[in-house]
Amino acid sequence: MTLDAIDRQIINRLQDDLPRISRPFAPLADELGISEEALLERIKTLRENGVLTRFGPFFDAAAMGGAFCLCAMEVPAEKFEATVTKVNAHDEVAHNYEREHQLNMWFVLACETPEGIAQTAEAIEAETGMKVHQFPKLQEFYIGFRVAA
C-alpha cells in the first residue's frame, strides 16, 4: 500500500490523544480537511492493509489492579511466523517485536490481574512448546515513543 500525505498525517496524529467525546474523529477530520466518514474509511483501509496493526486506547493495567510484563522467547527462524501468529492471538499481547538476539521475540503482556501474566505465559508455552522468559517491571519510565510516518 502506498501512503499519501493524508495517510501519513493520520498515522502521526493517531499517536496523540483523541478527545473523550461521542465523536472523537470529527475534530481530527476537521484538522485534516476531510470528512469524518473519509477519515474513518482511511483508518479502516490502513488497518486492513496492515499499516496499522493495533488501534485503540492505552490503559494503565497496573493502576486498575492488573499488570504488565515484558516477555521474550527464543524462536527458531523457521518457526518464527507460526509462533508470532500464536502469540499475537492472545488479547493480552502487545508490542511484539523481532530482535537480532538469542531471545529474538519480545512482547508485552498486559493482563487484568497479576496472576494473568503467569497464566498467559504458560498458555503461550503450551501452544508453542517454547519458554516464555518474563521480565516484570521494577520501575516505570515514560518515554513518549512515537513513530513518524
Tab-separated table of N, CA and C in Angstrom:
chain	number	residue	atom	x	y	z
A	1	MET	N	0.851	-1.178	0.000
A	1	MET	CA	0.000	0.000	0.000
A	1	MET	C	0.896	1.241	0.000
A	2	THR	N	0.607	2.167	-0.858
A	2	THR	CA	1.327	3.434	-0.903
A	2	THR	C	0.577	4.454	-0.055
A	3	LEU	N	1.288	5.104	0.856
A	3	LEU	CA	0.670	6.100	1.725
A	3	LEU	C	0.763	7.479	1.086
A	4	ASP	N	-0.348	8.196	1.100
A	4	ASP	CA	-0.296	9.574	0.629
A	4	ASP	C	-0.083	10.490	1.840
A	5	ALA	N	-0.024	11.777	1.595
A	5	ALA	CA	0.265	12.745	2.663
A	5	ALA	C	-0.795	12.702	3.762
A	6	ILE	N	-2.049	12.515	3.385
A	6	ILE	CA	-3.113	12.466	4.399
A	6	ILE	C	-2.996	11.203	5.238
A	7	ASP	N	-2.691	10.061	4.610
A	7	ASP	CA	-2.492	8.830	5.379
A	7	ASP	C	-1.387	9.035	6.415
A	8	ARG	N	-0.299	9.646	6.002
A	8	ARG	CA	0.824	9.895	6.917
A	8	ARG	C	0.418	10.829	8.058
A	9	GLN	N	-0.368	11.849	7.740
A	9	GLN	CA	-0.851	12.751	8.785
A	9	GLN	C	-1.755	12.010	9.765
A	10	ILE	N	-2.587	11.123	9.240
A	10	ILE	CA	-3.480	10.334	10.100
A	10	ILE	C	-2.651	9.474	11.045
A	11	ILE	N	-1.686	8.754	10.508
A	11	ILE	CA	-0.854	7.876	11.339
A	11	ILE	C	-0.144	8.682	12.422
A	12	ASN	N	0.433	9.807	12.026
A	12	ASN	CA	1.137	10.636	13.007
A	12	ASN	C	0.185	11.178	14.066
A	13	ARG	N	-0.973	11.613	13.655
A	13	ARG	CA	-1.927	12.224	14.586
A	13	ARG	C	-2.589	11.208	15.513
A	14	LEU	N	-2.791	9.982	15.031
A	14	LEU	CA	-3.419	8.955	15.873
A	14	LEU	C	-2.537	8.554	17.049
A	15	GLN	N	-1.275	8.923	17.019
A	15	GLN	CA	-0.375	8.604	18.120
A	15	GLN	C	-0.523	9.583	19.282
A	16	ASP	N	-1.310	10.635	19.077
A	16	ASP	CA	-1.614	11.596	20.138
A	16	ASP	C	-2.975	11.271	20.717
A	17	ASP	N	-3.307	11.945	21.784
A	17	ASP	CA	-4.612	11.732	22.406
A	17	ASP	C	-5.745	12.150	21.471
A	18	LEU	N	-6.810	11.395	21.535
A	18	LEU	CA	-8.053	11.793	20.889
A	18	LEU	C	-8.972	12.298	21.995
A	19	PRO	N	-9.840	13.240	21.686
A	19	PRO	CA	-10.734	13.748	22.733
A	19	PRO	C	-11.713	12.668	23.192
A	20	ARG	N	-12.064	12.715	24.449
A	20	ARG	CA	-13.034	11.770	25.004
A	20	ARG	C	-14.426	12.381	24.875
A	21	ILE	N	-14.909	12.305	23.624
A	21	ILE	CA	-16.229	12.834	23.288
A	21	ILE	C	-16.957	11.780	22.462
A	22	SER	N	-18.230	11.994	22.205
A	22	SER	CA	-19.015	10.975	21.498
A	22	SER	C	-18.526	10.739	20.069
A	23	ARG	N	-17.947	11.742	19.421
A	23	ARG	CA	-17.428	11.588	18.056
A	23	ARG	C	-15.985	12.094	18.016
A	24	PRO	N	-15.039	11.316	18.547
A	24	PRO	CA	-13.650	11.785	18.674
A	24	PRO	C	-12.930	11.996	17.349
A	25	PHE	N	-13.443	11.423	16.273
A	25	PHE	CA	-12.764	11.555	14.989
A	25	PHE	C	-13.163	12.827	14.243
A	26	ALA	N	-14.275	13.442	14.628
A	26	ALA	CA	-14.736	14.649	13.939
A	26	ALA	C	-13.714	15.788	14.026
A	27	PRO	N	-13.176	16.108	15.205
A	27	PRO	CA	-12.176	17.185	15.255
A	27	PRO	C	-10.913	16.851	14.457
A	28	LEU	N	-10.510	15.579	14.469
A	28	LEU	CA	-9.330	15.165	13.700
A	28	LEU	C	-9.594	15.321	12.202
A	29	ALA	N	-10.778	14.943	11.757
A	29	ALA	CA	-11.130	15.109	10.345
A	29	ALA	C	-11.082	16.586	9.963
A	30	ASP	N	-11.594	17.441	10.851
A	30	ASP	CA	-11.543	18.885	10.597
A	30	ASP	C	-10.093	19.362	10.470
A	31	GLU	N	-9.224	18.881	11.368
A	31	GLU	CA	-7.797	19.245	11.311
A	31	GLU	C	-7.185	18.872	9.961
A	32	LEU	N	-7.600	17.717	9.445
A	32	LEU	CA	-7.026	17.191	8.201
A	32	LEU	C	-7.716	17.734	6.949
A	33	GLY	N	-8.840	18.398	7.128
A	33	GLY	CA	-9.564	18.940	5.990
A	33	GLY	C	-10.308	17.901	5.184
A	34	ILE	N	-10.733	16.808	5.853
A	34	ILE	CA	-11.518	15.762	5.195
A	34	ILE	C	-12.751	15.486	6.042
A	35	SER	N	-13.691	14.739	5.483
A	35	SER	CA	-14.904	14.411	6.244
A	35	SER	C	-14.587	13.334	7.273
A	36	GLU	N	-15.433	13.286	8.280
A	36	GLU	CA	-15.290	12.245	9.298
A	36	GLU	C	-15.408	10.859	8.662
A	37	GLU	N	-16.325	10.700	7.721
A	37	GLU	CA	-16.516	9.420	7.038
A	37	GLU	C	-15.262	9.027	6.266
A	38	ALA	N	-14.647	9.998	5.576
A	38	ALA	CA	-13.422	9.710	4.818
A	38	ALA	C	-12.295	9.305	5.756
A	39	LEU	N	-12.202	9.969	6.906
A	39	LEU	CA	-11.171	9.621	7.891
A	39	LEU	C	-11.360	8.193	8.384
A	40	LEU	N	-12.593	7.859	8.753
A	40	LEU	CA	-12.860	6.503	9.253
A	40	LEU	C	-12.579	5.448	8.185
A	41	GLU	N	-12.894	5.754	6.940
A	41	GLU	CA	-12.622	4.813	5.845
A	41	GLU	C	-11.116	4.632	5.659
A	42	ARG	N	-10.361	5.715	5.769
A	42	ARG	CA	-8.905	5.617	5.636
A	42	ARG	C	-8.306	4.791	6.780
A	43	ILE	N	-8.789	5.002	8.001
A	43	ILE	CA	-8.298	4.211	9.136
A	43	ILE	C	-8.609	2.739	8.909
A	44	LYS	N	-9.815	2.452	8.438
A	44	LYS	CA	-10.206	1.066	8.141
A	44	LYS	C	-9.262	0.461	7.098
A	45	THR	N	-8.960	1.197	6.039
A	45	THR	CA	-8.060	0.713	4.988
A	45	THR	C	-6.642	0.500	5.527
A	46	LEU	N	-6.164	1.427	6.354
A	46	LEU	CA	-4.829	1.277	6.948
A	46	LEU	C	-4.758	0.022	7.822
A	47	ARG	N	-5.837	-0.272	8.536
A	47	ARG	CA	-5.883	-1.495	9.364
A	47	ARG	C	-5.932	-2.741	8.482
A	48	GLU	N	-6.791	-2.725	7.475
A	48	GLU	CA	-6.946	-3.891	6.598
A	48	GLU	C	-5.658	-4.218	5.859
A	49	ASN	N	-4.864	-3.206	5.540
A	49	ASN	CA	-3.612	-3.418	4.815
A	49	ASN	C	-2.414	-3.628	5.736
A	50	GLY	N	-2.645	-3.687	7.035
A	50	GLY	CA	-1.564	-3.968	7.973
A	50	GLY	C	-0.645	-2.796	8.265
A	51	VAL	N	-1.001	-1.605	7.778
A	51	VAL	CA	-0.194	-0.425	8.083
A	51	VAL	C	-0.362	-0.092	9.567
A	52	LEU	N	-1.591	-0.139	10.043
A	52	LEU	CA	-1.887	-0.030	11.472
A	52	LEU	C	-2.232	-1.429	11.952
A	53	THR	N	-1.478	-1.941	12.903
A	53	THR	CA	-1.750	-3.292	13.385
A	53	THR	C	-2.678	-3.298	14.589
A	54	ARG	N	-2.579	-2.286	15.402
A	54	ARG	CA	-3.472	-2.164	16.544
A	54	ARG	C	-3.836	-0.707	16.690
A	55	PHE	N	-5.084	-0.471	17.036
A	55	PHE	CA	-5.519	0.893	17.257
A	55	PHE	C	-6.562	0.873	18.347
A	56	GLY	N	-6.322	1.628	19.381
A	56	GLY	CA	-7.279	1.701	20.470
A	56	GLY	C	-6.676	2.422	21.644
A	57	PRO	N	-7.434	2.538	22.704
A	57	PRO	CA	-6.938	3.261	23.869
A	57	PRO	C	-5.825	2.497	24.571
A	58	PHE	N	-5.010	3.228	25.285
A	58	PHE	CA	-3.964	2.624	26.109
A	58	PHE	C	-4.397	2.774	27.555
A	59	PHE	N	-4.566	1.659	28.225
A	59	PHE	CA	-4.989	1.672	29.615
A	59	PHE	C	-3.812	1.297	30.503
A	60	ASP	N	-3.730	1.920	31.645
A	60	ASP	CA	-2.702	1.574	32.627
A	60	ASP	C	-3.236	0.400	33.439
A	61	ALA	N	-2.903	-0.799	32.999
A	61	ALA	CA	-3.430	-2.014	33.630
A	61	ALA	C	-3.081	-2.071	35.113
A	62	ALA	N	-1.871	-1.661	35.477
A	62	ALA	CA	-1.455	-1.730	36.873
A	62	ALA	C	-2.301	-0.808	37.745
A	63	ALA	N	-2.639	0.364	37.238
A	63	ALA	CA	-3.456	1.309	38.013
A	63	ALA	C	-4.868	0.778	38.224
A	64	MET	N	-5.290	-0.170	37.389
A	64	MET	CA	-6.630	-0.741	37.510
A	64	MET	C	-6.594	-2.119	38.168
A	65	GLY	N	-5.457	-2.461	38.803
A	65	GLY	CA	-5.348	-3.740	39.501
A	65	GLY	C	-4.758	-4.851	38.661
A	66	GLY	N	-4.377	-4.559	37.445
A	66	GLY	CA	-3.776	-5.561	36.566
A	66	GLY	C	-2.270	-5.499	36.597
A	67	ALA	N	-1.638	-5.959	35.529
A	67	ALA	CA	-0.173	-5.986	35.489
A	67	ALA	C	0.326	-5.993	34.052
A	68	PHE	N	1.563	-5.501	33.896
A	68	PHE	CA	2.303	-5.562	32.641
A	68	PHE	C	3.529	-6.416	32.871
A	69	CYS	N	4.014	-7.054	31.819
A	69	CYS	CA	5.270	-7.790	31.916
A	69	CYS	C	5.915	-7.862	30.538
A	70	LEU	N	7.177	-7.506	30.469
A	70	LEU	CA	7.958	-7.678	29.253
A	70	LEU	C	8.361	-9.148	29.176
A	71	CYS	N	8.182	-9.746	28.021
A	71	CYS	CA	8.488	-11.165	27.834
A	71	CYS	C	9.359	-11.353	26.596
A	72	ALA	N	10.114	-12.439	26.595
A	72	ALA	CA	10.956	-12.749	25.442
A	72	ALA	C	10.973	-14.258	25.230
A	73	MET	N	11.177	-14.622	23.971
A	73	MET	CA	11.268	-16.037	23.609
A	73	MET	C	12.418	-16.238	22.642
A	74	GLU	N	12.992	-17.420	22.678
A	74	GLU	CA	13.980	-17.843	21.689
A	74	GLU	C	13.239	-18.708	20.683
A	75	VAL	N	13.054	-18.170	19.481
A	75	VAL	CA	12.231	-18.838	18.477
A	75	VAL	C	13.087	-19.174	17.256
A	76	PRO	N	13.164	-20.438	16.874
A	76	PRO	CA	13.905	-20.779	15.652
A	76	PRO	C	13.336	-20.031	14.450
A	77	ALA	N	14.229	-19.584	13.580
A	77	ALA	CA	13.825	-18.771	12.428
A	77	ALA	C	12.718	-19.439	11.622
A	78	GLU	N	12.806	-20.740	11.424
A	78	GLU	CA	11.809	-21.423	10.598
A	78	GLU	C	10.442	-21.520	11.279
A	79	LYS	N	10.377	-21.243	12.587
A	79	LYS	CA	9.111	-21.290	13.315
A	79	LYS	C	8.615	-19.901	13.712
A	80	PHE	N	9.358	-18.877	13.316
A	80	PHE	CA	9.047	-17.531	13.815
A	80	PHE	C	7.642	-17.082	13.415
A	81	GLU	N	7.303	-17.153	12.129
A	81	GLU	CA	5.996	-16.658	11.673
A	81	GLU	C	4.844	-17.411	12.323
A	82	ALA	N	4.953	-18.722	12.405
A	82	ALA	CA	3.891	-19.512	13.037
A	82	ALA	C	3.773	-19.175	14.521
A	83	THR	N	4.918	-18.958	15.158
A	83	THR	CA	4.916	-18.641	16.582
A	83	THR	C	4.344	-17.255	16.835
A	84	VAL	N	4.726	-16.277	16.022
A	84	VAL	CA	4.205	-14.920	16.229
A	84	VAL	C	2.688	-14.904	16.059
A	85	THR	N	2.167	-15.711	15.166
A	85	THR	CA	0.716	-15.798	14.977
A	85	THR	C	0.050	-16.356	16.234
A	86	LYS	N	0.638	-17.392	16.818
A	86	LYS	CA	0.076	-17.976	18.045
A	86	LYS	C	0.160	-16.996	19.211
A	87	VAL	N	1.307	-16.346	19.348
A	87	VAL	CA	1.494	-15.397	20.456
A	87	VAL	C	0.532	-14.220	20.316
A	88	ASN	N	0.456	-13.650	19.122
A	88	ASN	CA	-0.380	-12.472	18.912
A	88	ASN	C	-1.870	-12.776	18.974
A	89	ALA	N	-2.251	-14.044	18.945
A	89	ALA	CA	-3.664	-14.409	19.057
A	89	ALA	C	-4.201	-14.140	20.461
A	90	HIS	N	-3.311	-13.929	21.416
A	90	HIS	CA	-3.726	-13.636	22.790
A	90	HIS	C	-4.008	-12.147	22.929
A	91	ASP	N	-5.197	-11.812	23.411
A	91	ASP	CA	-5.574	-10.409	23.579
A	91	ASP	C	-4.624	-9.673	24.526
A	92	GLU	N	-3.970	-10.388	25.408
A	92	GLU	CA	-3.080	-9.782	26.392
A	92	GLU	C	-1.743	-9.341	25.797
A	93	VAL	N	-1.459	-9.735	24.565
A	93	VAL	CA	-0.160	-9.457	23.942
A	93	VAL	C	-0.187	-8.128	23.193
A	94	ALA	N	0.853	-7.346	23.439
A	94	ALA	CA	1.026	-6.075	22.730
A	94	ALA	C	2.497	-5.902	22.406
A	95	HIS	N	2.767	-5.035	21.456
A	95	HIS	CA	4.149	-4.631	21.151
A	95	HIS	C	5.059	-5.816	20.865
A	96	ASN	N	4.697	-6.675	19.953
A	96	ASN	CA	5.517	-7.842	19.635
A	96	ASN	C	6.559	-7.461	18.574
A	97	TYR	N	7.830	-7.674	18.909
A	97	TYR	CA	8.926	-7.273	18.026
A	97	TYR	C	9.917	-8.399	17.844
A	98	GLU	N	10.473	-8.480	16.644
A	98	GLU	CA	11.578	-9.406	16.379
A	98	GLU	C	12.882	-8.659	16.615
A	99	ARG	N	13.835	-9.323	17.282
A	99	ARG	CA	15.135	-8.732	17.566
A	99	ARG	C	16.240	-9.668	17.104
A	100	GLU	N	17.378	-9.113	16.777
A	100	GLU	CA	18.552	-9.912	16.420
A	100	GLU	C	19.304	-10.227	17.702
A	101	HIS	N	18.917	-11.309	18.320
A	101	HIS	CA	19.451	-11.710	19.620
A	101	HIS	C	19.031	-13.156	19.819
A	102	GLN	N	19.662	-13.840	20.746
A	102	GLN	CA	19.239	-15.206	21.049
A	102	GLN	C	17.751	-15.209	21.426
A	103	LEU	N	17.350	-14.253	22.269
A	103	LEU	CA	15.931	-14.056	22.558
A	103	LEU	C	15.415	-13.108	21.478
A	104	ASN	N	14.847	-13.676	20.433
A	104	ASN	CA	14.546	-12.894	19.230
A	104	ASN	C	13.093	-12.430	19.104
A	105	MET	N	12.224	-12.834	20.014
A	105	MET	CA	10.842	-12.347	20.014
A	105	MET	C	10.574	-11.705	21.373
A	106	TRP	N	10.211	-10.432	21.343
A	106	TRP	CA	9.927	-9.670	22.559
A	106	TRP	C	8.518	-9.110	22.462
A	107	PHE	N	7.768	-9.214	23.564
A	107	PHE	CA	6.409	-8.687	23.588
A	107	PHE	C	6.035	-8.308	25.013
A	108	VAL	N	4.969	-7.563	25.126
A	108	VAL	CA	4.462	-7.134	26.430
A	108	VAL	C	3.143	-7.849	26.684
A	109	LEU	N	2.992	-8.350	27.893
A	109	LEU	CA	1.701	-8.874	28.339
A	109	LEU	C	1.055	-7.820	29.220
A	110	ALA	N	-0.197	-7.524	28.972
A	110	ALA	CA	-0.988	-6.613	29.795
A	110	ALA	C	-2.229	-7.391	30.213
A	111	CYS	N	-2.327	-7.666	31.502
A	111	CYS	CA	-3.398	-8.538	31.998
A	111	CYS	C	-4.251	-7.842	33.047
A	112	GLU	N	-5.469	-8.315	33.190
A	112	GLU	CA	-6.412	-7.733	34.147
A	112	GLU	C	-6.000	-7.986	35.582
A	113	THR	N	-5.257	-9.057	35.819
A	113	THR	CA	-4.779	-9.373	37.164
A	113	THR	C	-3.303	-9.747	37.078
A	114	PRO	N	-2.560	-9.571	38.170
A	114	PRO	CA	-1.158	-10.009	38.159
A	114	PRO	C	-1.022	-11.500	37.848
A	115	GLU	N	-1.979	-12.306	38.295
A	115	GLU	CA	-1.940	-13.748	38.031
A	115	GLU	C	-2.092	-14.056	36.546
A	116	GLY	N	-2.734	-13.145	35.834
A	116	GLY	CA	-2.933	-13.339	34.404
A	116	GLY	C	-1.641	-13.393	33.616
A	117	ILE	N	-0.595	-12.746	34.110
A	117	ILE	CA	0.701	-12.773	33.431
A	117	ILE	C	1.202	-14.219	33.352
A	118	ALA	N	1.279	-14.888	34.495
A	118	ALA	CA	1.769	-16.273	34.522
A	118	ALA	C	0.850	-17.189	33.722
A	119	GLN	N	-0.457	-16.995	33.837
A	119	GLN	CA	-1.404	-17.844	33.116
A	119	GLN	C	-1.230	-17.696	31.604
A	120	THR	N	-1.090	-16.473	31.137
A	120	THR	CA	-0.938	-16.248	29.698
A	120	THR	C	0.402	-16.781	29.213
A	121	ALA	N	1.462	-16.534	29.984
A	121	ALA	CA	2.785	-17.048	29.606
A	121	ALA	C	2.758	-18.572	29.531
A	122	GLU	N	2.120	-19.215	30.496
A	122	GLU	CA	2.013	-20.677	30.490
A	122	GLU	C	1.220	-21.165	29.278
A	123	ALA	N	0.159	-20.465	28.926
A	123	ALA	CA	-0.645	-20.848	27.760
A	123	ALA	C	0.187	-20.744	26.485
A	124	ILE	N	0.975	-19.671	26.366
A	124	ILE	CA	1.825	-19.498	25.188
A	124	ILE	C	2.872	-20.596	25.132
A	125	GLU	N	3.458	-20.923	26.270
A	125	GLU	CA	4.446	-22.014	26.309
A	125	GLU	C	3.812	-23.332	25.870
A	126	ALA	N	2.597	-23.606	26.338
A	126	ALA	CA	1.914	-24.854	25.973
A	126	ALA	C	1.609	-24.896	24.476
A	127	GLU	N	1.222	-23.759	23.906
A	127	GLU	CA	0.860	-23.707	22.488
A	127	GLU	C	2.071	-23.770	21.565
A	128	THR	N	3.194	-23.209	22.011
A	128	THR	CA	4.369	-23.110	21.139
A	128	THR	C	5.453	-24.127	21.457
A	129	GLY	N	5.434	-24.681	22.669
A	129	GLY	CA	6.500	-25.582	23.090
A	129	GLY	C	7.807	-24.847	23.402
A	130	MET	N	7.721	-23.528	23.593
A	130	MET	CA	8.914	-22.722	23.858
A	130	MET	C	8.742	-21.929	25.151
A	131	LYS	N	9.851	-21.714	25.832
A	131	LYS	CA	9.885	-20.987	27.096
A	131	LYS	C	9.584	-19.508	26.880
A	132	VAL	N	8.728	-18.949	27.731
A	132	VAL	CA	8.470	-17.512	27.763
A	132	VAL	C	9.233	-16.956	28.966
A	133	HIS	N	10.248	-16.160	28.703
A	133	HIS	CA	11.020	-15.519	29.769
A	133	HIS	C	10.292	-14.248	30.176
A	134	GLN	N	10.051	-14.101	31.482
A	134	GLN	CA	9.294	-12.958	31.981
A	134	GLN	C	10.227	-11.974	32.673
A	135	PHE	N	10.087	-10.696	32.316
A	135	PHE	CA	10.878	-9.624	32.899
A	135	PHE	C	9.907	-8.593	33.482
A	136	PRO	N	9.453	-8.829	34.715
A	136	PRO	CA	8.463	-7.919	35.293
A	136	PRO	C	9.035	-6.516	35.495
A	137	LYS	N	8.149	-5.540	35.417
A	137	LYS	CA	8.526	-4.138	35.579
A	137	LYS	C	8.924	-3.886	37.029
A	138	LEU	N	10.108	-3.317	37.213
A	138	LEU	CA	10.558	-2.946	38.546
A	138	LEU	C	10.353	-1.458	38.806
A	139	GLN	N	10.465	-0.675	37.744
A	139	GLN	CA	10.295	0.767	37.843
A	139	GLN	C	9.723	1.256	36.525
A	140	GLU	N	8.859	2.259	36.575
A	140	GLU	CA	8.239	2.754	35.352
A	140	GLU	C	8.919	4.035	34.885
A	141	PHE	N	9.128	4.095	33.569
A	141	PHE	CA	9.673	5.286	32.934
A	141	PHE	C	8.746	5.652	31.788
A	142	TYR	N	8.463	6.906	31.611
A	142	TYR	CA	7.651	7.349	30.486
A	142	TYR	C	8.588	7.886	29.417
A	143	ILE	N	8.554	7.273	28.247
A	143	ILE	CA	9.453	7.644	27.167
A	143	ILE	C	8.743	8.466	26.102
A	144	GLY	N	7.469	8.262	25.895
A	144	GLY	CA	6.736	9.001	24.870
A	144	GLY	C	7.121	8.558	23.466
A	145	PHE	N	7.178	7.274	23.229
A	145	PHE	CA	7.574	6.711	21.942
A	145	PHE	C	6.571	7.066	20.855
A	146	ARG	N	7.079	7.566	19.744
A	146	ARG	CA	6.269	7.874	18.567
A	146	ARG	C	7.030	7.424	17.327
A	147	VAL	N	6.288	7.042	16.310
A	147	VAL	CA	6.880	6.661	15.030
A	147	VAL	C	6.353	7.628	13.975
A	148	ALA	N	7.252	8.308	13.293
A	148	ALA	CA	6.818	9.241	12.248
A	148	ALA	C	6.546	8.481	10.953
A	149	ALA	N	5.390	8.737	10.375
A	149	ALA	CA	5.019	8.067	9.117
A	149	ALA	C	5.572	8.846	7.944
